[in-house]
Amino acid sequence: MNMNLKWGQPSDAIIQMAYVVDDIHAAMSRYGSALHVGPWFLAEHFPFETLTYRGAPDITLCLGFSGSMTIELIQQNCASPSPYIDAAGKPRTGFHHWGVAATPDAYQRRLDELTGQGYPVILDAVVGGGSRAAYVDAHSALGGYIELMEITGPVEALFTQMRDSTTRGYPAGTVLPFGGPLGA
């Protein structure tokens, strides 16, 4: 069932656009001033509970809002294999993925739908609070990955808190610690 999430986006819809960057601090400034995104919530060395890929990349990420759309910037801090770097260990800068929301009861069904459409799962993760996420590879058809994001109560509360911060008058370029129920 499709319903609106507390921060304004519908469930089972695109809630995020993500970009890989080589310098997250410079990128926050550029994206913030050009697109009026912010404040930014920064998680240095993001602590996944679990992550299944060909290694365990160390990444720094930040989230900011433009209206009710989340913008995510990702910087890889190591040379471990990951969806964020190429075979030569260089960042794949630019657009990376769309984040699509799924309620806990719809998560597995949506993941099965995506894999049934020929988009293989390339990364499985669990973040704070036990919320699941998966990247499926849709490059051949859509030009990027799709991140299926399980929107549990704690995740919804955190995204709502971050989105609400956009109305609190923070100056452009403000960077705040990533926190709340997903902690870091």
mmCIF file with all atom_site columns, C-alpha atoms in Angstrom:
data_model
loop_
_atom_site.group_PDB
_atom_site.id
_atom_site.type_symbol
_atom_site.label_atom_id
_atom_site.label_alt_id
_atom_site.label_comp_id
_atom_site.label_asym_id
_atom_site.label_entity_id
_atom_site.label_seq_id
_atom_site.pdbx_PDB_ins_code
_atom_site.Cartn_x
_atom_site.Cartn_y
_atom_site.Cartn_z
_atom_site.occupancy
_atom_site.B_iso_or_equiv
_atom_site.pdbx_formal_charge
_atom_site.auth_seq_id
_atom_site.auth_comp_id
_atom_site.auth_asym_id
_atom_site.auth_atom_id
_atom_site.pdbx_PDB_model_num
ATOM 1   C CA . MET A 1 1   ? 0.000  0.000   0.000   1.00 0.00 ? 1   MET A CA 1
ATOM 2   C CA . ASN A 1 2   ? 1.376  3.377   -1.001  1.00 0.00 ? 2   ASN A CA 1
ATOM 3   C CA . MET A 1 3   ? 1.199  6.061   1.702   1.00 0.00 ? 3   MET A CA 1
ATOM 4   C CA . ASN A 1 4   ? 3.017  9.270   2.467   1.00 0.00 ? 4   ASN A CA 1
ATOM 5   C CA . LEU A 1 5   ? 6.005  9.087   4.763   1.00 0.00 ? 5   LEU A CA 1
ATOM 6   C CA . LYS A 1 6   ? 6.150  11.627  7.584   1.00 0.00 ? 6   LYS A CA 1
ATOM 7   C CA . TRP A 1 7   ? 8.667  13.811  5.748   1.00 0.00 ? 7   TRP A CA 1
ATOM 8   C CA . GLY A 1 8   ? 6.434  14.168  2.686   1.00 0.00 ? 8   GLY A CA 1
ATOM 9   C CA . GLN A 1 9   ? 7.597  11.584  0.154   1.00 0.00 ? 9   GLN A CA 1
ATOM 10  C CA . PRO A 1 10  ? 5.317  8.675   -0.768  1.00 0.00 ? 10  PRO A CA 1
ATOM 11  C CA . SER A 1 11  ? 6.363  5.185   0.241   1.00 0.00 ? 11  SER A CA 1
ATOM 12  C CA . ASP A 1 12  ? 7.322  2.910   -2.664  1.00 0.00 ? 12  ASP A CA 1
ATOM 13  C CA . ALA A 1 13  ? 8.702  5.951   -4.507  1.00 0.00 ? 13  ALA A CA 1
ATOM 14  C CA . ILE A 1 14  ? 12.060 7.576   -5.201  1.00 0.00 ? 14  ILE A CA 1
ATOM 15  C CA . ILE A 1 15  ? 13.063 9.349   -1.998  1.00 0.00 ? 15  ILE A CA 1
ATOM 16  C CA . GLN A 1 16  ? 16.756 9.896   -2.666  1.00 0.00 ? 16  GLN A CA 1
ATOM 17  C CA . MET A 1 17  ? 19.289 10.707  -5.374  1.00 0.00 ? 17  MET A CA 1
ATOM 18  C CA . ALA A 1 18  ? 22.893 9.761   -4.574  1.00 0.00 ? 18  ALA A CA 1
ATOM 19  C CA . TYR A 1 19  ? 26.216 10.861  -6.014  1.00 0.00 ? 19  TYR A CA 1
ATOM 20  C CA . VAL A 1 20  ? 29.767 9.574   -5.537  1.00 0.00 ? 20  VAL A CA 1
ATOM 21  C CA . VAL A 1 21  ? 32.269 12.352  -4.904  1.00 0.00 ? 21  VAL A CA 1
ATOM 22  C CA . ASP A 1 22  ? 36.024 12.424  -4.376  1.00 0.00 ? 22  ASP A CA 1
ATOM 23  C CA . ASP A 1 23  ? 35.981 15.193  -1.724  1.00 0.00 ? 23  ASP A CA 1
ATOM 24  C CA . ILE A 1 24  ? 32.821 15.180  0.376   1.00 0.00 ? 24  ILE A CA 1
ATOM 25  C CA . HIS A 1 25  ? 33.518 18.510  2.084   1.00 0.00 ? 25  HIS A CA 1
ATOM 26  C CA . ALA A 1 26  ? 34.035 20.357  -1.207  1.00 0.00 ? 26  ALA A CA 1
ATOM 27  C CA . ALA A 1 27  ? 30.988 18.583  -2.669  1.00 0.00 ? 27  ALA A CA 1
ATOM 28  C CA . MET A 1 28  ? 28.761 19.636  0.245   1.00 0.00 ? 28  MET A CA 1
ATOM 29  C CA . SER A 1 29  ? 29.722 23.235  -0.462  1.00 0.00 ? 29  SER A CA 1
ATOM 30  C CA . ARG A 1 30  ? 29.123 22.942  -4.231  1.00 0.00 ? 30  ARG A CA 1
ATOM 31  C CA . TYR A 1 31  ? 25.825 21.051  -3.986  1.00 0.00 ? 31  TYR A CA 1
ATOM 32  C CA . GLY A 1 32  ? 24.657 23.254  -1.128  1.00 0.00 ? 32  GLY A CA 1
ATOM 33  C CA . SER A 1 33  ? 25.247 26.545  -2.904  1.00 0.00 ? 33  SER A CA 1
ATOM 34  C CA . ALA A 1 34  ? 24.154 25.477  -6.407  1.00 0.00 ? 34  ALA A CA 1
ATOM 35  C CA . LEU A 1 35  ? 21.123 23.378  -5.433  1.00 0.00 ? 35  LEU A CA 1
ATOM 36  C CA . HIS A 1 36  ? 20.239 24.866  -2.012  1.00 0.00 ? 36  HIS A CA 1
ATOM 37  C CA . VAL A 1 37  ? 20.654 21.523  -0.268  1.00 0.00 ? 37  VAL A CA 1
ATOM 38  C CA . GLY A 1 38  ? 21.195 21.494  3.460   1.00 0.00 ? 38  GLY A CA 1
ATOM 39  C CA . PRO A 1 39  ? 21.990 21.491  6.188   1.00 0.00 ? 39  PRO A CA 1
ATOM 40  C CA . TRP A 1 40  ? 24.140 18.410  5.638   1.00 0.00 ? 40  TRP A CA 1
ATOM 41  C CA . PHE A 1 41  ? 24.251 15.525  8.097   1.00 0.00 ? 41  PHE A CA 1
ATOM 42  C CA . LEU A 1 42  ? 27.731 13.994  7.938   1.00 0.00 ? 42  LEU A CA 1
ATOM 43  C CA . ALA A 1 43  ? 28.674 10.428  8.940   1.00 0.00 ? 43  ALA A CA 1
ATOM 44  C CA . GLU A 1 44  ? 32.436 9.939   8.781   1.00 0.00 ? 44  GLU A CA 1
ATOM 45  C CA . HIS A 1 45  ? 33.256 6.226   8.355   1.00 0.00 ? 45  HIS A CA 1
ATOM 46  C CA . PHE A 1 46  ? 29.585 5.200   8.267   1.00 0.00 ? 46  PHE A CA 1
ATOM 47  C CA . PRO A 1 47  ? 28.999 2.251   10.632  1.00 0.00 ? 47  PRO A CA 1
ATOM 48  C CA . PHE A 1 48  ? 27.076 -0.463  8.774   1.00 0.00 ? 48  PHE A CA 1
ATOM 49  C CA . GLU A 1 49  ? 25.774 -3.207  11.070  1.00 0.00 ? 49  GLU A CA 1
ATOM 50  C CA . THR A 1 50  ? 26.394 -5.667  8.225   1.00 0.00 ? 50  THR A CA 1
ATOM 51  C CA . LEU A 1 51  ? 27.427 -5.245  4.623   1.00 0.00 ? 51  LEU A CA 1
ATOM 52  C CA . THR A 1 52  ? 27.776 -7.957  1.994   1.00 0.00 ? 52  THR A CA 1
ATOM 53  C CA . TYR A 1 53  ? 29.870 -7.125  -1.032  1.00 0.00 ? 53  TYR A CA 1
ATOM 54  C CA . ARG A 1 54  ? 33.312 -8.191  -2.280  1.00 0.00 ? 54  ARG A CA 1
ATOM 55  C CA . GLY A 1 55  ? 34.874 -6.598  0.777   1.00 0.00 ? 55  GLY A CA 1
ATOM 56  C CA . ALA A 1 56  ? 33.746 -4.014  3.286   1.00 0.00 ? 56  ALA A CA 1
ATOM 57  C CA . PRO A 1 57  ? 34.308 -0.487  2.005   1.00 0.00 ? 57  PRO A CA 1
ATOM 58  C CA . ASP A 1 58  ? 34.953 2.347   4.423   1.00 0.00 ? 58  ASP A CA 1
ATOM 59  C CA . ILE A 1 59  ? 32.778 5.250   3.305   1.00 0.00 ? 59  ILE A CA 1
ATOM 60  C CA . THR A 1 60  ? 31.856 8.687   4.509   1.00 0.00 ? 60  THR A CA 1
ATOM 61  C CA . LEU A 1 61  ? 28.406 9.883   3.585   1.00 0.00 ? 61  LEU A CA 1
ATOM 62  C CA . CYS A 1 62  ? 26.177 12.836  4.152   1.00 0.00 ? 62  CYS A CA 1
ATOM 63  C CA . LEU A 1 63  ? 22.498 13.484  3.646   1.00 0.00 ? 63  LEU A CA 1
ATOM 64  C CA . GLY A 1 64  ? 20.773 16.761  2.941   1.00 0.00 ? 64  GLY A CA 1
ATOM 65  C CA . PHE A 1 65  ? 17.324 17.713  1.746   1.00 0.00 ? 65  PHE A CA 1
ATOM 66  C CA . SER A 1 66  ? 15.971 19.767  -1.100  1.00 0.00 ? 66  SER A CA 1
ATOM 67  C CA . GLY A 1 67  ? 12.286 20.007  -0.266  1.00 0.00 ? 67  GLY A CA 1
ATOM 68  C CA . SER A 1 68  ? 11.347 16.462  0.706   1.00 0.00 ? 68  SER A CA 1
ATOM 69  C CA . MET A 1 69  ? 13.934 14.811  -1.610  1.00 0.00 ? 69  MET A CA 1
ATOM 70  C CA . THR A 1 70  ? 17.065 13.445  0.045   1.00 0.00 ? 70  THR A CA 1
ATOM 71  C CA . ILE A 1 71  ? 20.411 14.113  -1.607  1.00 0.00 ? 71  ILE A CA 1
ATOM 72  C CA . GLU A 1 72  ? 23.188 11.714  -0.565  1.00 0.00 ? 72  GLU A CA 1
ATOM 73  C CA . LEU A 1 73  ? 26.886 12.276  -1.190  1.00 0.00 ? 73  LEU A CA 1
ATOM 74  C CA . ILE A 1 74  ? 29.264 9.305   -0.815  1.00 0.00 ? 74  ILE A CA 1
ATOM 75  C CA . GLN A 1 75  ? 33.052 9.337   -0.554  1.00 0.00 ? 75  GLN A CA 1
ATOM 76  C CA . GLN A 1 76  ? 34.982 6.074   -0.334  1.00 0.00 ? 76  GLN A CA 1
ATOM 77  C CA . ASN A 1 77  ? 37.923 6.238   2.087   1.00 0.00 ? 77  ASN A CA 1
ATOM 78  C CA . CYS A 1 78  ? 39.764 3.053   1.061   1.00 0.00 ? 78  CYS A CA 1
ATOM 79  C CA . ALA A 1 79  ? 40.631 0.937   -1.981  1.00 0.00 ? 79  ALA A CA 1
ATOM 80  C CA . SER A 1 80  ? 38.401 -2.054  -1.083  1.00 0.00 ? 80  SER A CA 1
ATOM 81  C CA . PRO A 1 81  ? 36.191 -3.299  -3.912  1.00 0.00 ? 81  PRO A CA 1
ATOM 82  C CA . SER A 1 82  ? 32.829 -1.560  -3.849  1.00 0.00 ? 82  SER A CA 1
ATOM 83  C CA . PRO A 1 83  ? 30.103 -0.113  -6.046  1.00 0.00 ? 83  PRO A CA 1
ATOM 84  C CA . TYR A 1 84  ? 31.686 3.319   -5.478  1.00 0.00 ? 84  TYR A CA 1
ATOM 85  C CA . ILE A 1 85  ? 35.057 2.801   -7.212  1.00 0.00 ? 85  ILE A CA 1
ATOM 86  C CA . ASP A 1 86  ? 36.155 1.305   -10.515 1.00 0.00 ? 86  ASP A CA 1
ATOM 87  C CA . ALA A 1 87  ? 38.541 -1.609  -11.070 1.00 0.00 ? 87  ALA A CA 1
ATOM 88  C CA . ALA A 1 88  ? 41.519 0.775   -10.872 1.00 0.00 ? 88  ALA A CA 1
ATOM 89  C CA . GLY A 1 89  ? 40.434 2.028   -7.433  1.00 0.00 ? 89  GLY A CA 1
ATOM 90  C CA . LYS A 1 90  ? 39.300 5.444   -8.692  1.00 0.00 ? 90  LYS A CA 1
ATOM 91  C CA . PRO A 1 91  ? 35.984 6.926   -7.502  1.00 0.00 ? 91  PRO A CA 1
ATOM 92  C CA . ARG A 1 92  ? 33.091 6.559   -9.952  1.00 0.00 ? 92  ARG A CA 1
ATOM 93  C CA . THR A 1 93  ? 32.130 10.183  -9.468  1.00 0.00 ? 93  THR A CA 1
ATOM 94  C CA . GLY A 1 94  ? 28.740 11.493  -10.463 1.00 0.00 ? 94  GLY A CA 1
ATOM 95  C CA . PHE A 1 95  ? 25.274 10.007  -10.269 1.00 0.00 ? 95  PHE A CA 1
ATOM 96  C CA . HIS A 1 96  ? 25.223 6.673   -8.429  1.00 0.00 ? 96  HIS A CA 1
ATOM 97  C CA . HIS A 1 97  ? 21.730 5.565   -7.426  1.00 0.00 ? 97  HIS A CA 1
ATOM 98  C CA . TRP A 1 98  ? 18.096 6.295   -6.776  1.00 0.00 ? 98  TRP A CA 1
ATOM 99  C CA . GLY A 1 99  ? 16.885 5.448   -3.280  1.00 0.00 ? 99  GLY A CA 1
ATOM 100 C CA . VAL A 1 100 ? 13.445 3.826   -3.316  1.00 0.00 ? 100 VAL A CA 1
ATOM 101 C CA . ALA A 1 101 ? 11.423 3.509   -0.118  1.00 0.00 ? 101 ALA A CA 1
ATOM 102 C CA . ALA A 1 102 ? 9.807  0.283   1.010   1.00 0.00 ? 102 ALA A CA 1
ATOM 103 C CA . THR A 1 103 ? 7.833  -0.303  4.176   1.00 0.00 ? 103 THR A CA 1
ATOM 104 C CA . PRO A 1 104 ? 9.008  -3.308  6.237   1.00 0.00 ? 104 PRO A CA 1
ATOM 105 C CA . ASP A 1 105 ? 6.092  -5.439  5.032   1.00 0.00 ? 105 ASP A CA 1
ATOM 106 C CA . ALA A 1 106 ? 6.795  -4.542  1.367   1.00 0.00 ? 106 ALA A CA 1
ATOM 107 C CA . TYR A 1 107 ? 10.616 -4.731  1.369   1.00 0.00 ? 107 TYR A CA 1
ATOM 108 C CA . GLN A 1 108 ? 11.091 -8.367  0.308   1.00 0.00 ? 108 GLN A CA 1
ATOM 109 C CA . ARG A 1 109 ? 8.272  -8.183  -2.243  1.00 0.00 ? 109 ARG A CA 1
ATOM 110 C CA . ARG A 1 110 ? 9.833  -5.075  -3.851  1.00 0.00 ? 110 ARG A CA 1
ATOM 111 C CA . LEU A 1 111 ? 13.282 -6.686  -3.847  1.00 0.00 ? 111 LEU A CA 1
ATOM 112 C CA . ASP A 1 112 ? 11.833 -9.798  -5.518  1.00 0.00 ? 112 ASP A CA 1
ATOM 113 C CA . GLU A 1 113 ? 10.103 -7.577  -8.117  1.00 0.00 ? 113 GLU A CA 1
ATOM 114 C CA . LEU A 1 114 ? 13.357 -5.814  -8.967  1.00 0.00 ? 114 LEU A CA 1
ATOM 115 C CA . THR A 1 115 ? 15.375 -9.025  -9.233  1.00 0.00 ? 115 THR A CA 1
ATOM 116 C CA . GLY A 1 116 ? 12.540 -10.559 -11.265 1.00 0.00 ? 116 GLY A CA 1
ATOM 117 C CA . GLN A 1 117 ? 12.940 -7.680  -13.733 1.00 0.00 ? 117 GLN A CA 1
ATOM 118 C CA . GLY A 1 118 ? 16.559 -8.735  -14.246 1.00 0.00 ? 118 GLY A CA 1
ATOM 119 C CA . TYR A 1 119 ? 18.270 -6.344  -11.818 1.00 0.00 ? 119 TYR A CA 1
ATOM 120 C CA . PRO A 1 120 ? 20.702 -8.426  -9.712  1.00 0.00 ? 120 PRO A CA 1
ATOM 121 C CA . VAL A 1 121 ? 21.420 -7.606  -6.069  1.00 0.00 ? 121 VAL A CA 1
ATOM 122 C CA . ILE A 1 122 ? 25.032 -6.496  -5.777  1.00 0.00 ? 122 ILE A CA 1
ATOM 123 C CA . LEU A 1 123 ? 25.065 -5.259  -2.181  1.00 0.00 ? 123 LEU A CA 1
ATOM 124 C CA . ASP A 1 124 ? 23.077 -6.127  0.946   1.00 0.00 ? 124 ASP A CA 1
ATOM 125 C CA . ALA A 1 125 ? 23.392 -4.079  4.108   1.00 0.00 ? 125 ALA A CA 1
ATOM 126 C CA . VAL A 1 126 ? 21.826 -3.558  7.497   1.00 0.00 ? 126 VAL A CA 1
ATOM 127 C CA . VAL A 1 127 ? 22.148 -0.119  9.069   1.00 0.00 ? 127 VAL A CA 1
ATOM 128 C CA . GLY A 1 128 ? 21.450 1.052   12.609  1.00 0.00 ? 128 GLY A CA 1
ATOM 129 C CA . GLY A 1 129 ? 18.159 -0.068  14.044  1.00 0.00 ? 129 GLY A CA 1
ATOM 130 C CA . GLY A 1 130 ? 18.162 -3.191  11.855  1.00 0.00 ? 130 GLY A CA 1
ATOM 131 C CA . SER A 1 131 ? 16.858 -1.463  8.718   1.00 0.00 ? 131 SER A CA 1
ATOM 132 C CA . ARG A 1 132 ? 17.730 -3.325  5.507   1.00 0.00 ? 132 ARG A CA 1
ATOM 133 C CA . ALA A 1 133 ? 19.052 -1.867  2.272   1.00 0.00 ? 133 ALA A CA 1
ATOM 134 C CA . ALA A 1 134 ? 20.108 -3.406  -1.028  1.00 0.00 ? 134 ALA A CA 1
ATOM 135 C CA . TYR A 1 135 ? 21.623 -2.121  -4.248  1.00 0.00 ? 135 TYR A CA 1
ATOM 136 C CA . VAL A 1 136 ? 20.344 -3.680  -7.442  1.00 0.00 ? 136 VAL A CA 1
ATOM 137 C CA . ASP A 1 137 ? 22.231 -3.086  -10.672 1.00 0.00 ? 137 ASP A CA 1
ATOM 138 C CA . ALA A 1 138 ? 19.993 -1.304  -13.188 1.00 0.00 ? 138 ALA A CA 1
ATOM 139 C CA . HIS A 1 139 ? 22.819 0.271   -15.218 1.00 0.00 ? 139 HIS A CA 1
ATOM 140 C CA . SER A 1 140 ? 21.991 -1.507  -18.472 1.00 0.00 ? 140 SER A CA 1
ATOM 141 C CA . ALA A 1 141 ? 18.371 -0.313  -18.482 1.00 0.00 ? 141 ALA A CA 1
ATOM 142 C CA . LEU A 1 142 ? 18.345 2.842   -16.350 1.00 0.00 ? 142 LEU A CA 1
ATOM 143 C CA . GLY A 1 143 ? 21.938 4.082   -16.064 1.00 0.00 ? 143 GLY A CA 1
ATOM 144 C CA . GLY A 1 144 ? 22.441 3.571   -12.326 1.00 0.00 ? 144 GLY A CA 1
ATOM 145 C CA . TYR A 1 145 ? 21.835 1.459   -9.271  1.00 0.00 ? 145 TYR A CA 1
ATOM 146 C CA . ILE A 1 146 ? 18.582 1.337   -7.328  1.00 0.00 ? 146 ILE A CA 1
ATOM 147 C CA . GLU A 1 147 ? 18.936 1.290   -3.548  1.00 0.00 ? 147 GLU A CA 1
ATOM 148 C CA . LEU A 1 148 ? 15.910 -0.319  -1.952  1.00 0.00 ? 148 LEU A CA 1
ATOM 149 C CA . MET A 1 149 ? 15.612 1.213   1.518   1.00 0.00 ? 149 MET A CA 1
ATOM 150 C CA . GLU A 1 150 ? 13.525 -0.335  4.280   1.00 0.00 ? 150 GLU A CA 1
ATOM 151 C CA . ILE A 1 151 ? 11.790 2.556   6.037   1.00 0.00 ? 151 ILE A CA 1
ATOM 152 C CA . THR A 1 152 ? 11.371 1.357   9.610   1.00 0.00 ? 152 THR A CA 1
ATOM 153 C CA . GLY A 1 153 ? 10.035 3.601   12.373  1.00 0.00 ? 153 GLY A CA 1
ATOM 154 C CA . PRO A 1 154 ? 13.522 4.774   13.436  1.00 0.00 ? 154 PRO A CA 1
ATOM 155 C CA . VAL A 1 155 ? 14.553 5.486   9.824   1.00 0.00 ? 155 VAL A CA 1
ATOM 156 C CA . GLU A 1 156 ? 11.376 7.463   9.186   1.00 0.00 ? 156 GLU A CA 1
ATOM 157 C CA . ALA A 1 157 ? 11.927 9.449   12.396  1.00 0.00 ? 157 ALA A CA 1
ATOM 158 C CA . LEU A 1 158 ? 15.523 10.265  11.427  1.00 0.00 ? 158 LEU A CA 1
ATOM 159 C CA . PHE A 1 159 ? 14.656 11.356  7.876   1.00 0.00 ? 159 PHE A CA 1
ATOM 160 C CA . THR A 1 160 ? 11.771 13.450  9.222   1.00 0.00 ? 160 THR A CA 1
ATOM 161 C CA . GLN A 1 161 ? 14.091 15.088  11.767  1.00 0.00 ? 161 GLN A CA 1
ATOM 162 C CA . MET A 1 162 ? 16.655 15.865  9.061   1.00 0.00 ? 162 MET A CA 1
ATOM 163 C CA . ARG A 1 163 ? 14.044 17.236  6.649   1.00 0.00 ? 163 ARG A CA 1
ATOM 164 C CA . ASP A 1 164 ? 12.490 19.364  9.408   1.00 0.00 ? 164 ASP A CA 1
ATOM 165 C CA . SER A 1 165 ? 15.920 20.893  10.073  1.00 0.00 ? 165 SER A CA 1
ATOM 166 C CA . THR A 1 166 ? 15.763 22.587  6.662   1.00 0.00 ? 166 THR A CA 1
ATOM 167 C CA . THR A 1 167 ? 13.196 25.018  8.080   1.00 0.00 ? 167 THR A CA 1
ATOM 168 C CA . ARG A 1 168 ? 15.290 25.997  11.108  1.00 0.00 ? 168 ARG A CA 1
ATOM 169 C CA . GLY A 1 169 ? 17.298 28.741  9.411   1.00 0.00 ? 169 GLY A CA 1
ATOM 170 C CA . TYR A 1 170 ? 20.738 27.118  9.336   1.00 0.00 ? 170 TYR A CA 1
ATOM 171 C CA . PRO A 1 171 ? 23.173 29.180  7.262   1.00 0.00 ? 171 PRO A CA 1
ATOM 172 C CA . ALA A 1 172 ? 24.198 27.789  3.870   1.00 0.00 ? 172 ALA A CA 1
ATOM 173 C CA . GLY A 1 173 ? 26.974 25.231  4.188   1.00 0.00 ? 173 GLY A CA 1
ATOM 174 C CA . THR A 1 174 ? 26.032 24.089  7.688   1.00 0.00 ? 174 THR A CA 1
ATOM 175 C CA . VAL A 1 175 ? 27.297 20.584  8.468   1.00 0.00 ? 175 VAL A CA 1
ATOM 176 C CA . LEU A 1 176 ? 25.774 18.720  11.408  1.00 0.00 ? 176 LEU A CA 1
ATOM 177 C CA . PRO A 1 177 ? 26.675 15.305  12.832  1.00 0.00 ? 177 PRO A CA 1
ATOM 178 C CA . PHE A 1 178 ? 24.669 12.393  11.480  1.00 0.00 ? 178 PHE A CA 1
ATOM 179 C CA . GLY A 1 179 ? 22.782 11.015  14.444  1.00 0.00 ? 179 GLY A CA 1
ATOM 180 C CA . GLY A 1 180 ? 19.487 9.906   15.822  1.00 0.00 ? 180 GLY A CA 1
ATOM 181 C CA . PRO A 1 181 ? 18.298 6.317   15.787  1.00 0.00 ? 181 PRO A CA 1
ATOM 182 C CA . LEU A 1 182 ? 20.707 5.311   12.999  1.00 0.00 ? 182 LEU A CA 1
ATOM 183 C CA . GLY A 1 183 ? 23.570 6.768   15.015  1.00 0.00 ? 183 GLY A CA 1
ATOM 184 C CA . ALA A 1 184 ? 27.121 7.487   13.968  1.00 0.00 ? 184 ALA A CA 1
#
